[in-house]
Structure formats: C-alpha cells, structure tokens
Amino acid sequence: MRIIISPAKQMREDTDSFACASLPPFMDKTKILMEWIRNLSYEDQKKLWACNDQIAGQNNERFANMDLQKSLTPAILAYDGIQYTYMAPAVFEDGQYEYVQEHLRILSGFYGVVRPMDGVVPYRLEMQAKAAVSGHRNLYDFWGDSLYREVMDDSRVLINLASREYSKCIEKYLRPEDRCVNCVFGEVSGGKVVQKGVYAKMARGQMVRFMAGIQAEKPEQIKAFDWSGYRFDESRSSDQKYVFIRT
C-alpha cells in the first residue's frame, strides 16, 4: 500500500537533523526543468510562479545558484506547509520514519515523485504551472504516466491524501486492478459534505502520522482515525472514498 500527498509551497533547509538516504528518482527530468526555468527571463519566471516580487526574487536566486546534489534536506523535513506541520515528522517515534519511507510518496511538479528521505533543495514549481517544456503542453504532459508507475506498488492500493492538482497526475492512469481510496475530510452543511482547505490539510497531515503510528497496511485500518472531531462516516463512504466528518 502506498500513500500519496501534495508538496508545500513553502520550503526550508535542514542539513543537520538527518542524513538524506538517496536522491529523487527522476533527477534527469528535474535537471531539464531546472535549466528551462533558469533560461526564462525574470518576468517569465514571475508569471510561471504566479507570485509577488519578493517570492519571485527569492526563487530567481535559488534557481540561479541551484545545485541538485549539495546542501540537501530530507524531503519530509523540507516541505513546510500546514499538512507537514500537523504530520510533525521532526518528532516521529520509533518505526514511523521507516514506515513513511516505505509507504509515503510526495508528488512534485519539480521532482515528480519524492520519497521522504530523498534529498531536495528549495524550489517553487506547482504542478498546474503553465510550463511548456521540451515540446510538452504542461507539466502533466511532461511527467506523463511516470509518476503513476513510480508510486504504485505490488499491492495496487493507493491512499490518496493529495489535492486535486496533484492527484490527477495519478488518477488519469489508474487501471481496473488498482484501488485508489480518496480521503475526504469535511463538515456537513446544508446536507452536503464541504471541505475547508485549512482543516483538510491539517487532517491529511494527522492521517499520515496516524497511519505511521499504527503501521497501517490495509485501507480498512484508517477508518479508526479520530482527530479533532473527525470520525469515519460509513454512510457517506465507499470502497473508493473514505469520508471523515468533523462535528
């Protein structure tokens, strides 16, 4: 069983806490993206990143000086968004690092797929960015089915904790023999389940931590997730969608 999650826009460097175990699996394609971004004008970079001048300046400098094999941070510590804060990998207990290294995969517009202990550098490149690289229309086309093939293991089971922007890189290529369980963290409003972005990100991070804590090997085990008022809702769930309602 594999778990997929999104990256975070914000990143940090930590070269001291843990040694990186490896490099991400698609370094050749990452190098192509790095050189393509380097060769863009500042204005085109800013448009690609859809950000303000401060963030554009920071990332322009990052790419200008980028070395993909030096001063690396384990990916699980490098991403610094809400989901990762609530996952709290810096204080994982015994066995949890080993669990996520085997089961967890982070999807990335820049690296493609990243294992938790792969060494990465800070970057900015969202999967939905309008990047026409090497004759491809966008990053979805650039990565093709390679991300699906990388994340799927022999179990043919995926737990999807990624946002739509990233999960559709995988869902497009799912086969009949695959089982992809989409996790929904919502609240009931007007008879409908509504996901609130911040709370959903918190819950996704906590779910990874929960799965690592119980060493989950089957989707059915995550139905026991119980955090901040979220409970599994059998009536709204199916084999392909697990709904957790917050009360």
mmCIF file of N, CA and C in Angstrom, residues 16-145:
data_model
loop_
_atom_site.group_PDB
_atom_site.id
_atom_site.type_symbol
_atom_site.label_atom_id
_atom_site.label_comp_id
_atom_site.label_asym_id
_atom_site.label_seq_id
_atom_site.Cartn_x
_atom_site.Cartn_y
_atom_site.Cartn_z
ATOM 1 N N ASP A 16 21.140 19.264 8.971
ATOM 2 C CA ASP A 16 21.770 18.732 10.179
ATOM 3 C C ASP A 16 20.989 17.611 10.860
ATOM 4 N N SER A 17 19.650 17.663 10.837
ATOM 5 C CA SER A 17 18.852 16.730 11.638
ATOM 6 C C SER A 17 19.027 15.280 11.212
ATOM 7 N N PHE A 18 18.926 15.022 9.896
ATOM 8 C CA PHE A 18 19.037 13.662 9.387
ATOM 9 C C PHE A 18 19.808 13.667 8.076
ATOM 10 N N ALA A 19 20.529 12.585 7.843
ATOM 11 C CA ALA A 19 21.205 12.432 6.556
ATOM 12 C C ALA A 19 20.201 11.969 5.511
ATOM 13 N N CYS A 20 20.339 12.453 4.297
ATOM 14 C CA CYS A 20 19.472 12.022 3.205
ATOM 15 C C CYS A 20 19.857 10.601 2.793
ATOM 16 N N ALA A 21 18.863 9.799 2.463
ATOM 17 C CA ALA A 21 19.117 8.404 2.104
ATOM 18 C C ALA A 21 19.416 8.233 0.620
ATOM 19 N N SER A 22 18.910 9.154 -0.203
ATOM 20 C CA SER A 22 19.020 8.986 -1.656
ATOM 21 C C SER A 22 18.622 10.279 -2.345
ATOM 22 N N LEU A 23 18.692 10.263 -3.660
ATOM 23 C CA LEU A 23 18.182 11.350 -4.477
ATOM 24 C C LEU A 23 16.827 10.945 -5.044
ATOM 25 N N PRO A 24 15.974 11.903 -5.394
ATOM 26 C CA PRO A 24 14.693 11.560 -6.026
ATOM 27 C C PRO A 24 14.915 10.749 -7.305
ATOM 28 N N PRO A 25 13.949 9.943 -7.710
ATOM 29 C CA PRO A 25 14.154 9.001 -8.811
ATOM 30 C C PRO A 25 14.204 9.601 -10.214
ATOM 31 N N PHE A 26 13.727 10.838 -10.386
ATOM 32 C CA PHE A 26 13.652 11.411 -11.734
ATOM 33 C C PHE A 26 14.587 12.610 -11.903
ATOM 34 N N MET A 27 15.824 12.460 -11.463
ATOM 35 C CA MET A 27 16.754 13.592 -11.484
ATOM 36 C C MET A 27 17.040 14.110 -12.894
ATOM 37 N N ASP A 28 17.058 13.237 -13.879
ATOM 38 C CA ASP A 28 17.312 13.688 -15.250
ATOM 39 C C ASP A 28 16.242 14.665 -15.721
ATOM 40 N N LYS A 29 14.995 14.376 -15.392
ATOM 41 C CA LYS A 29 13.906 15.259 -15.797
ATOM 42 C C LYS A 29 13.893 16.530 -14.953
ATOM 43 N N THR A 30 14.283 16.416 -13.686
ATOM 44 C CA THR A 30 14.376 17.599 -12.821
ATOM 45 C C THR A 30 15.436 18.566 -13.348
ATOM 46 N N LYS A 31 16.545 18.033 -13.825
ATOM 47 C CA LYS A 31 17.595 18.881 -14.407
ATOM 48 C C LYS A 31 17.087 19.628 -15.632
ATOM 49 N N ILE A 32 16.263 18.973 -16.436
ATOM 50 C CA ILE A 32 15.678 19.630 -17.607
ATOM 51 C C ILE A 32 14.810 20.809 -17.175
ATOM 52 N N LEU A 33 14.001 20.594 -16.143
ATOM 53 C CA LEU A 33 13.147 21.665 -15.633
ATOM 54 C C LEU A 33 13.975 22.801 -15.046
ATOM 55 N N MET A 34 15.014 22.458 -14.303
ATOM 56 C CA MET A 34 15.874 23.480 -13.708
ATOM 57 C C MET A 34 16.481 24.377 -14.781
ATOM 58 N N GLU A 35 17.044 23.784 -15.823
ATOM 59 C CA GLU A 35 17.670 24.576 -16.891
ATOM 60 C C GLU A 35 16.642 25.398 -17.646
ATOM 61 N N TRP A 36 15.466 24.854 -17.846
ATOM 62 C CA TRP A 36 14.405 25.597 -18.539
ATOM 63 C C TRP A 36 14.012 26.843 -17.754
ATOM 64 N N ILE A 37 13.855 26.683 -16.442
ATOM 65 C CA ILE A 37 13.477 27.820 -15.595
ATOM 66 C C ILE A 37 14.611 28.841 -15.528
ATOM 67 N N ARG A 38 15.834 28.375 -15.432
ATOM 68 C CA ARG A 38 16.989 29.275 -15.401
ATOM 69 C C ARG A 38 17.045 30.172 -16.632
ATOM 70 N N ASN A 39 16.649 29.629 -17.762
ATOM 71 C CA ASN A 39 16.752 30.354 -19.020
ATOM 72 C C ASN A 39 15.576 31.292 -19.287
ATOM 73 N N LEU A 40 14.585 31.277 -18.423
ATOM 74 C CA LEU A 40 13.479 32.220 -18.552
ATOM 75 C C LEU A 40 13.908 33.601 -18.076
ATOM 76 N N SER A 41 13.289 34.630 -18.616
ATOM 77 C CA SER A 41 13.502 35.976 -18.095
ATOM 78 C C SER A 41 12.865 36.073 -16.708
ATOM 79 N N TYR A 42 13.274 37.077 -15.962
ATOM 80 C CA TYR A 42 12.696 37.262 -14.624
ATOM 81 C C TYR A 42 11.179 37.422 -14.710
ATOM 82 N N GLU A 43 10.692 38.177 -15.669
ATOM 83 C CA GLU A 43 9.257 38.404 -15.804
ATOM 84 C C GLU A 43 8.523 37.106 -16.128
ATOM 85 N N ASP A 44 9.125 36.269 -16.968
ATOM 86 C CA ASP A 44 8.504 34.984 -17.295
ATOM 87 C C ASP A 44 8.543 34.028 -16.107
ATOM 88 N N GLN A 45 9.611 34.105 -15.321
ATOM 89 C CA GLN A 45 9.666 33.304 -14.098
ATOM 90 C C GLN A 45 8.555 33.723 -13.133
ATOM 91 N N LYS A 46 8.408 35.015 -12.963
ATOM 92 C CA LYS A 46 7.381 35.539 -12.050
ATOM 93 C C LYS A 46 5.988 35.107 -12.510
ATOM 94 N N LYS A 47 5.768 35.116 -13.823
ATOM 95 C CA LYS A 47 4.478 34.685 -14.366
ATOM 96 C C LYS A 47 4.277 33.183 -14.137
ATOM 97 N N LEU A 48 5.333 32.419 -14.310
ATOM 98 C CA LEU A 48 5.272 30.974 -14.079
ATOM 99 C C LEU A 48 4.908 30.663 -12.636
ATOM 100 N N TRP A 49 5.516 31.397 -11.717
ATOM 101 C CA TRP A 49 5.305 31.143 -10.297
ATOM 102 C C TRP A 49 4.053 31.816 -9.752
ATOM 103 N N ALA A 50 3.487 32.775 -10.497
ATOM 104 C CA ALA A 50 2.277 33.492 -10.067
ATOM 105 C C ALA A 50 2.421 34.009 -8.643
ATOM 106 N N CYS A 51 3.437 34.841 -8.451
ATOM 107 C CA CYS A 51 3.758 35.308 -7.105
ATOM 108 C C CYS A 51 4.160 36.779 -7.126
ATOM 109 N N ASN A 52 4.434 37.326 -5.930
ATOM 110 C CA ASN A 52 4.856 38.719 -5.831
ATOM 111 C C ASN A 52 6.363 38.845 -6.058
ATOM 112 N N ASP A 53 6.847 40.074 -6.050
ATOM 113 C CA ASP A 53 8.261 40.314 -6.344
ATOM 114 C C ASP A 53 9.193 39.694 -5.312
ATOM 115 N N GLN A 54 8.788 39.716 -4.052
ATOM 116 C CA GLN A 54 9.651 39.163 -3.009
ATOM 117 C C GLN A 54 9.880 37.664 -3.220
ATOM 118 N N ILE A 55 8.791 36.929 -3.475
ATOM 119 C CA ILE A 55 8.910 35.485 -3.690
ATOM 120 C C ILE A 55 9.617 35.190 -5.007
ATOM 121 N N ALA A 56 9.318 35.989 -6.034
ATOM 122 C CA ALA A 56 9.973 35.791 -7.331
ATOM 123 C C ALA A 56 11.475 36.025 -7.222
ATOM 124 N N GLY A 57 11.865 37.057 -6.501
ATOM 125 C CA GLY A 57 13.288 37.343 -6.318
ATOM 126 C C GLY A 57 14.001 36.228 -5.581
ATOM 127 N N GLN A 58 13.356 35.717 -4.544
ATOM 128 C CA GLN A 58 13.942 34.619 -3.767
ATOM 129 C C GLN A 58 14.158 33.389 -4.644
ATOM 130 N N ASN A 59 13.163 33.046 -5.456
ATOM 131 C CA ASN A 59 13.263 31.841 -6.271
ATOM 132 C C ASN A 59 14.131 32.037 -7.505
ATOM 133 N N ASN A 60 14.190 33.247 -8.020
ATOM 134 C CA ASN A 60 15.131 33.549 -9.095
ATOM 135 C C ASN A 60 16.557 33.276 -8.626
ATOM 136 N N GLU A 61 16.856 33.696 -7.409
ATOM 137 C CA GLU A 61 18.186 33.463 -6.835
ATOM 138 C C GLU A 61 18.414 31.983 -6.566
ATOM 139 N N ARG A 62 17.380 31.309 -6.075
ATOM 140 C CA ARG A 62 17.505 29.873 -5.816
ATOM 141 C C ARG A 62 17.893 29.116 -7.073
ATOM 142 N N PHE A 63 17.198 29.390 -8.172
ATOM 143 C CA PHE A 63 17.469 28.658 -9.405
ATOM 144 C C PHE A 63 18.804 29.057 -10.023
ATOM 145 N N ALA A 64 19.178 30.304 -9.871
ATOM 146 C CA ALA A 64 20.455 30.759 -10.425
ATOM 147 C C ALA A 64 21.628 30.040 -9.766
ATOM 148 N N ASN A 65 21.479 29.712 -8.470
ATOM 149 C CA ASN A 65 22.576 29.096 -7.715
ATOM 150 C C ASN A 65 22.316 27.628 -7.371
ATOM 151 N N MET A 66 21.329 27.044 -7.979
ATOM 152 C CA MET A 66 20.883 25.705 -7.582
ATOM 153 C C MET A 66 21.900 24.617 -7.940
ATOM 154 N N ASP A 67 22.166 23.760 -6.946
ATOM 155 C CA ASP A 67 22.949 22.543 -7.145
ATOM 156 C C ASP A 67 22.109 21.406 -6.592
ATOM 157 N N LEU A 68 21.675 20.516 -7.454
ATOM 158 C CA LEU A 68 20.730 19.465 -7.070
ATOM 159 C C LEU A 68 21.340 18.348 -6.238
ATOM 160 N N GLN A 69 22.659 18.424 -5.986
ATOM 161 C CA GLN A 69 23.305 17.352 -5.232
ATOM 162 C C GLN A 69 24.061 17.855 -4.003
ATOM 163 N N LYS A 70 23.884 19.118 -3.661
ATOM 164 C CA LYS A 70 24.582 19.669 -2.490
ATOM 165 C C LYS A 70 23.602 20.386 -1.558
ATOM 166 N N SER A 71 23.971 20.424 -0.283
ATOM 167 C CA SER A 71 23.168 21.099 0.744
ATOM 168 C C SER A 71 21.717 20.639 0.679
ATOM 169 N N LEU A 72 21.542 19.334 0.746
ATOM 170 C CA LEU A 72 20.214 18.744 0.595
ATOM 171 C C LEU A 72 19.516 18.547 1.944
ATOM 172 N N THR A 73 18.198 18.662 1.906
ATOM 173 C CA THR A 73 17.359 18.438 3.080
ATOM 174 C C THR A 73 16.439 17.248 2.804
ATOM 175 N N PRO A 74 16.284 16.309 3.753
ATOM 176 C CA PRO A 74 15.308 15.236 3.536
ATOM 177 C C PRO A 74 13.931 15.841 3.250
ATOM 178 N N ALA A 75 13.271 15.341 2.226
ATOM 179 C CA ALA A 75 12.021 15.949 1.769
ATOM 180 C C ALA A 75 10.984 16.074 2.874
ATOM 181 N N ILE A 76 10.902 15.087 3.747
ATOM 182 C CA ILE A 76 9.897 15.103 4.805
ATOM 183 C C ILE A 76 10.084 16.294 5.749
ATOM 184 N N LEU A 77 11.327 16.815 5.817
ATOM 185 C CA LEU A 77 11.613 17.995 6.642
ATOM 186 C C LEU A 77 11.655 19.278 5.821
ATOM 187 N N ALA A 78 11.814 19.147 4.514
ATOM 188 C CA ALA A 78 11.986 20.332 3.658
ATOM 189 C C ALA A 78 10.681 21.070 3.413
ATOM 190 N N TYR A 79 9.594 20.329 3.243
ATOM 191 C CA TYR A 79 8.306 20.976 2.983
ATOM 192 C C TYR A 79 7.738 21.511 4.296
ATOM 193 N N ASP A 80 7.232 22.749 4.228
ATOM 194 C CA ASP A 80 6.933 23.474 5.464
ATOM 195 C C ASP A 80 5.512 24.029 5.492
ATOM 196 N N GLY A 81 4.558 23.312 4.916
ATOM 197 C CA GLY A 81 3.175 23.777 4.910
ATOM 198 C C GLY A 81 2.384 23.215 6.076
ATOM 199 N N ILE A 82 1.096 23.553 6.105
ATOM 200 C CA ILE A 82 0.212 23.149 7.201
ATOM 201 C C ILE A 82 0.165 21.623 7.342
ATOM 202 N N GLN A 83 0.046 20.937 6.220
ATOM 203 C CA GLN A 83 -0.025 19.475 6.249
ATOM 204 C C GLN A 83 1.184 18.869 6.944
ATOM 205 N N TYR A 84 2.358 19.413 6.666
ATOM 206 C CA TYR A 84 3.597 18.875 7.238
ATOM 207 C C TYR A 84 3.753 19.274 8.699
ATOM 208 N N THR A 85 3.247 20.446 9.062
ATOM 209 C CA THR A 85 3.261 20.860 10.464
ATOM 210 C C THR A 85 2.464 19.878 11.313
ATOM 211 N N TYR A 86 1.301 19.468 10.806
ATOM 212 C CA TYR A 86 0.454 18.559 11.571
ATOM 213 C C TYR A 86 0.895 17.100 11.455
ATOM 214 N N MET A 87 1.663 16.786 10.438
ATOM 215 C CA MET A 87 2.297 15.474 10.374
ATOM 216 C C MET A 87 3.398 15.381 11.423
ATOM 217 N N ALA A 88 4.085 16.503 11.659
ATOM 218 C CA ALA A 88 5.131 16.626 12.684
ATOM 219 C C ALA A 88 6.217 15.563 12.564
ATOM 220 N N PRO A 89 6.866 15.438 11.402
ATOM 221 C CA PRO A 89 7.884 14.396 11.234
ATOM 222 C C PRO A 89 9.112 14.582 12.117
ATOM 223 N N ALA A 90 9.382 15.805 12.545
ATOM 224 C CA ALA A 90 10.559 16.052 13.385
ATOM 225 C C ALA A 90 10.476 15.317 14.717
ATOM 226 N N VAL A 91 9.248 14.952 15.119
ATOM 227 C CA VAL A 91 9.083 14.245 16.397
ATOM 228 C C VAL A 91 8.422 12.883 16.178
ATOM 229 N N PHE A 92 8.675 12.275 15.020
ATOM 230 C CA PHE A 92 8.220 10.893 14.809
ATOM 231 C C PHE A 92 8.813 9.980 15.873
ATOM 232 N N GLU A 93 8.071 8.940 16.201
ATOM 233 C CA GLU A 93 8.535 7.961 17.173
ATOM 234 C C GLU A 93 9.152 6.764 16.448
ATOM 235 N N ASP A 94 9.637 5.786 17.224
ATOM 236 C CA ASP A 94 10.315 4.618 16.649
ATOM 237 C C ASP A 94 9.448 3.944 15.587
ATOM 238 N N GLY A 95 10.056 3.675 14.458
ATOM 239 C CA GLY A 95 9.374 2.962 13.405
ATOM 240 C C GLY A 95 8.602 3.821 12.427
ATOM 241 N N GLN A 96 8.315 5.078 12.807
ATOM 242 C CA GLN A 96 7.494 5.914 11.933
ATOM 243 C C GLN A 96 8.266 6.404 10.707
ATOM 244 N N TYR A 97 9.546 6.712 10.859
ATOM 245 C CA TYR A 97 10.352 7.108 9.691
ATOM 246 C C TYR A 97 10.447 5.951 8.698
ATOM 247 N N GLU A 98 10.681 4.767 9.213
ATOM 248 C CA GLU A 98 10.792 3.606 8.341
ATOM 249 C C GLU A 98 9.476 3.353 7.604
ATOM 250 N N TYR A 99 8.378 3.568 8.310
ATOM 251 C CA TYR A 99 7.066 3.358 7.692
ATOM 252 C C TYR A 99 6.833 4.345 6.549
ATOM 253 N N VAL A 100 7.057 5.621 6.804
ATOM 254 C CA VAL A 100 6.780 6.591 5.737
ATOM 255 C C VAL A 100 7.753 6.444 4.570
ATOM 256 N N GLN A 101 8.996 6.061 4.871
ATOM 257 C CA GLN A 101 9.958 5.865 3.784
ATOM 258 C C GLN A 101 9.486 4.754 2.836
ATOM 259 N N GLU A 102 8.863 3.730 3.381
ATOM 260 C CA GLU A 102 8.371 2.630 2.558
ATOM 261 C C GLU A 102 7.047 2.967 1.876
ATOM 262 N N HIS A 103 6.156 3.658 2.578
ATOM 263 C CA HIS A 103 4.775 3.800 2.103
ATOM 264 C C HIS A 103 4.419 5.173 1.523
ATOM 265 N N LEU A 104 5.062 6.225 1.994
ATOM 266 C CA LEU A 104 4.642 7.579 1.622
ATOM 267 C C LEU A 104 5.403 8.091 0.404
ATOM 268 N N ARG A 105 4.673 8.721 -0.529
ATOM 269 C CA ARG A 105 5.285 9.356 -1.697
ATOM 270 C C ARG A 105 4.720 10.773 -1.849
ATOM 271 N N ILE A 106 5.620 11.719 -2.009
ATOM 272 C CA ILE A 106 5.249 13.126 -2.179
ATOM 273 C C ILE A 106 5.294 13.452 -3.668
ATOM 274 N N LEU A 107 4.205 13.963 -4.207
ATOM 275 C CA LEU A 107 4.156 14.350 -5.613
ATOM 276 C C LEU A 107 4.678 15.774 -5.754
ATOM 277 N N SER A 108 5.383 16.051 -6.845
ATOM 278 C CA SER A 108 6.040 17.347 -7.009
ATOM 279 C C SER A 108 6.101 17.740 -8.476
ATOM 280 N N GLY A 109 5.802 19.007 -8.761
ATOM 281 C CA GLY A 109 5.935 19.497 -10.123
ATOM 282 C C GLY A 109 7.373 19.505 -10.592
ATOM 283 N N PHE A 110 8.307 19.690 -9.670
ATOM 284 C CA PHE A 110 9.729 19.813 -9.999
ATOM 285 C C PHE A 110 10.463 18.474 -9.968
ATOM 286 N N TYR A 111 10.196 17.664 -8.940
ATOM 287 C CA TYR A 111 10.885 16.382 -8.787
ATOM 288 C C TYR A 111 10.067 15.184 -9.279
ATOM 289 N N GLY A 112 8.813 15.376 -9.526
ATOM 290 C CA GLY A 112 7.955 14.273 -9.949
ATOM 291 C C GLY A 112 7.416 13.505 -8.764
ATOM 292 N N VAL A 113 8.219 12.604 -8.238
ATOM 293 C CA VAL A 113 7.898 11.833 -7.035
ATOM 294 C C VAL A 113 9.097 11.891 -6.101
ATOM 295 N N VAL A 114 8.816 12.091 -4.820
ATOM 296 C CA VAL A 114 9.880 12.182 -3.824
ATOM 297 C C VAL A 114 9.570 11.254 -2.665
ATOM 298 N N ARG A 115 10.558 10.459 -2.270
ATOM 299 C CA ARG A 115 10.441 9.663 -1.049
ATOM 300 C C ARG A 115 10.820 10.535 0.148
ATOM 301 N N PRO A 116 10.296 10.239 1.328
ATOM 302 C CA PRO A 116 10.530 11.113 2.487
ATOM 303 C C PRO A 116 11.986 11.432 2.784
ATOM 304 N N MET A 117 12.899 10.475 2.596
ATOM 305 C CA MET A 117 14.288 10.716 2.936
ATOM 306 C C MET A 117 15.154 11.040 1.721
ATOM 307 N N ASP A 118 14.517 11.319 0.586
ATOM 308 C CA ASP A 118 15.256 11.821 -0.578
ATOM 309 C C ASP A 118 15.724 13.248 -0.296
ATOM 310 N N GLY A 119 16.928 13.567 -0.738
ATOM 311 C CA GLY A 119 17.462 14.906 -0.545
ATOM 312 C C GLY A 119 16.965 15.876 -1.612
ATOM 313 N N VAL A 120 16.405 17.000 -1.175
ATOM 314 C CA VAL A 120 15.887 18.005 -2.104
ATOM 315 C C VAL A 120 16.424 19.382 -1.742
ATOM 316 N N VAL A 121 16.273 20.308 -2.691
ATOM 317 C CA VAL A 121 16.623 21.706 -2.450
ATOM 318 C C VAL A 121 15.337 22.530 -2.532
ATOM 319 N N PRO A 122 15.313 23.713 -1.929
ATOM 320 C CA PRO A 122 14.124 24.569 -2.035
ATOM 321 C C PRO A 122 13.882 24.991 -3.485
ATOM 322 N N TYR A 123 12.643 24.978 -3.906
ATOM 323 C CA TYR A 123 12.267 25.364 -5.268
ATOM 324 C C TYR A 123 10.836 25.870 -5.229
ATOM 325 N N ARG A 124 10.390 26.415 -6.335
ATOM 326 C CA ARG A 124 8.970 26.743 -6.491
ATOM 327 C C ARG A 124 8.544 26.320 -7.885
ATOM 328 N N LEU A 125 7.611 25.385 -7.970
ATOM 329 C CA LEU A 125 7.046 24.973 -9.250
ATOM 330 C C LEU A 125 5.824 24.107 -8.965
ATOM 331 N N GLU A 126 4.656 24.706 -9.106
ATOM 332 C CA GLU A 126 3.422 23.968 -8.886
ATOM 333 C C GLU A 126 3.101 23.108 -10.104
ATOM 334 N N MET A 127 2.404 22.010 -9.875
ATOM 335 C CA MET A 127 2.091 21.094 -10.965
ATOM 336 C C MET A 127 1.210 21.753 -12.024
ATOM 337 N N GLN A 128 0.347 22.666 -11.607
ATOM 338 C CA GLN A 128 -0.561 23.309 -12.557
ATOM 339 C C GLN A 128 0.059 24.515 -13.258
ATOM 340 N N ALA A 129 1.330 24.795 -12.996
ATOM 341 C CA ALA A 129 2.002 25.921 -13.646
ATOM 342 C C ALA A 129 2.022 25.731 -15.162
ATOM 343 N N LYS A 130 1.918 26.817 -15.889
ATOM 344 C CA LYS A 130 1.901 26.765 -17.357
ATOM 345 C C LYS A 130 3.335 26.681 -17.877
ATOM 346 N N ALA A 131 3.859 25.465 -17.834
ATOM 347 C CA ALA A 131 5.245 25.219 -18.221
ATOM 348 C C ALA A 131 5.285 24.332 -19.457
ATOM 349 N N ALA A 132 5.534 24.948 -20.612
ATOM 350 C CA ALA A 132 5.631 24.196 -21.871
ATOM 351 C C ALA A 132 7.093 23.823 -22.088
ATOM 352 N N VAL A 133 7.483 22.669 -21.568
ATOM 353 C CA VAL A 133 8.881 22.247 -21.540
ATOM 354 C C VAL A 133 9.114 21.087 -22.515
ATOM 355 N N SER A 134 10.178 21.166 -23.279
ATOM 356 C CA SER A 134 10.599 20.076 -24.171
ATOM 357 C C SER A 134 9.476 19.579 -25.089
ATOM 358 N N GLY A 135 8.701 20.519 -25.596
ATOM 359 C CA GLY A 135 7.640 20.161 -26.524
ATOM 360 C C GLY A 135 6.355 19.684 -25.879
ATOM 361 N N HIS A 136 6.298 19.687 -24.545
ATOM 362 C CA HIS A 136 5.099 19.274 -23.825
ATOM 363 C C HIS A 136 4.215 20.479 -23.525
ATOM 364 N N ARG A 137 2.912 20.250 -23.468
ATOM 365 C CA ARG A 137 1.967 21.349 -23.254
ATOM 366 C C ARG A 137 2.045 21.916 -21.845
ATOM 367 N N ASN A 138 2.276 21.047 -20.874
ATOM 368 C CA ASN A 138 2.300 21.448 -19.466
ATOM 369 C C ASN A 138 3.028 20.365 -18.670
ATOM 370 N N LEU A 139 3.050 20.533 -17.351
ATOM 371 C CA LEU A 139 3.774 19.561 -16.523
ATOM 372 C C LEU A 139 3.068 18.213 -16.441
ATOM 373 N N TYR A 140 1.756 18.200 -16.566
ATOM 374 C CA TYR A 140 1.045 16.918 -16.583
ATOM 375 C C TYR A 140 1.495 16.095 -17.790
ATOM 376 N N ASP A 141 1.631 16.770 -18.913
ATOM 377 C CA ASP A 141 2.095 16.114 -20.127
ATOM 378 C C ASP A 141 3.574 15.747 -20.014
ATOM 379 N N PHE A 142 4.358 16.634 -19.420
ATOM 380 C CA PHE A 142 5.797 16.411 -19.241
ATOM 381 C C PHE A 142 6.062 15.142 -18.423
ATOM 382 N N TRP A 143 5.318 14.949 -17.344
ATOM 383 C CA TRP A 143 5.546 13.786 -16.470
ATOM 384 C C TRP A 143 4.838 12.530 -16.979
ATOM 385 N N GLY A 144 3.740 12.705 -17.721
ATOM 386 C CA GLY A 144 3.044 11.553 -18.280
ATOM 387 C C GLY A 144 2.654 10.524 -17.233
ATOM 388 N N ASP A 145 2.811 9.231 -17.563
ATOM 389 C CA ASP A 145 2.420 8.177 -16.626
ATOM 390 C C ASP A 145 3.561 7.736 -15.718
#
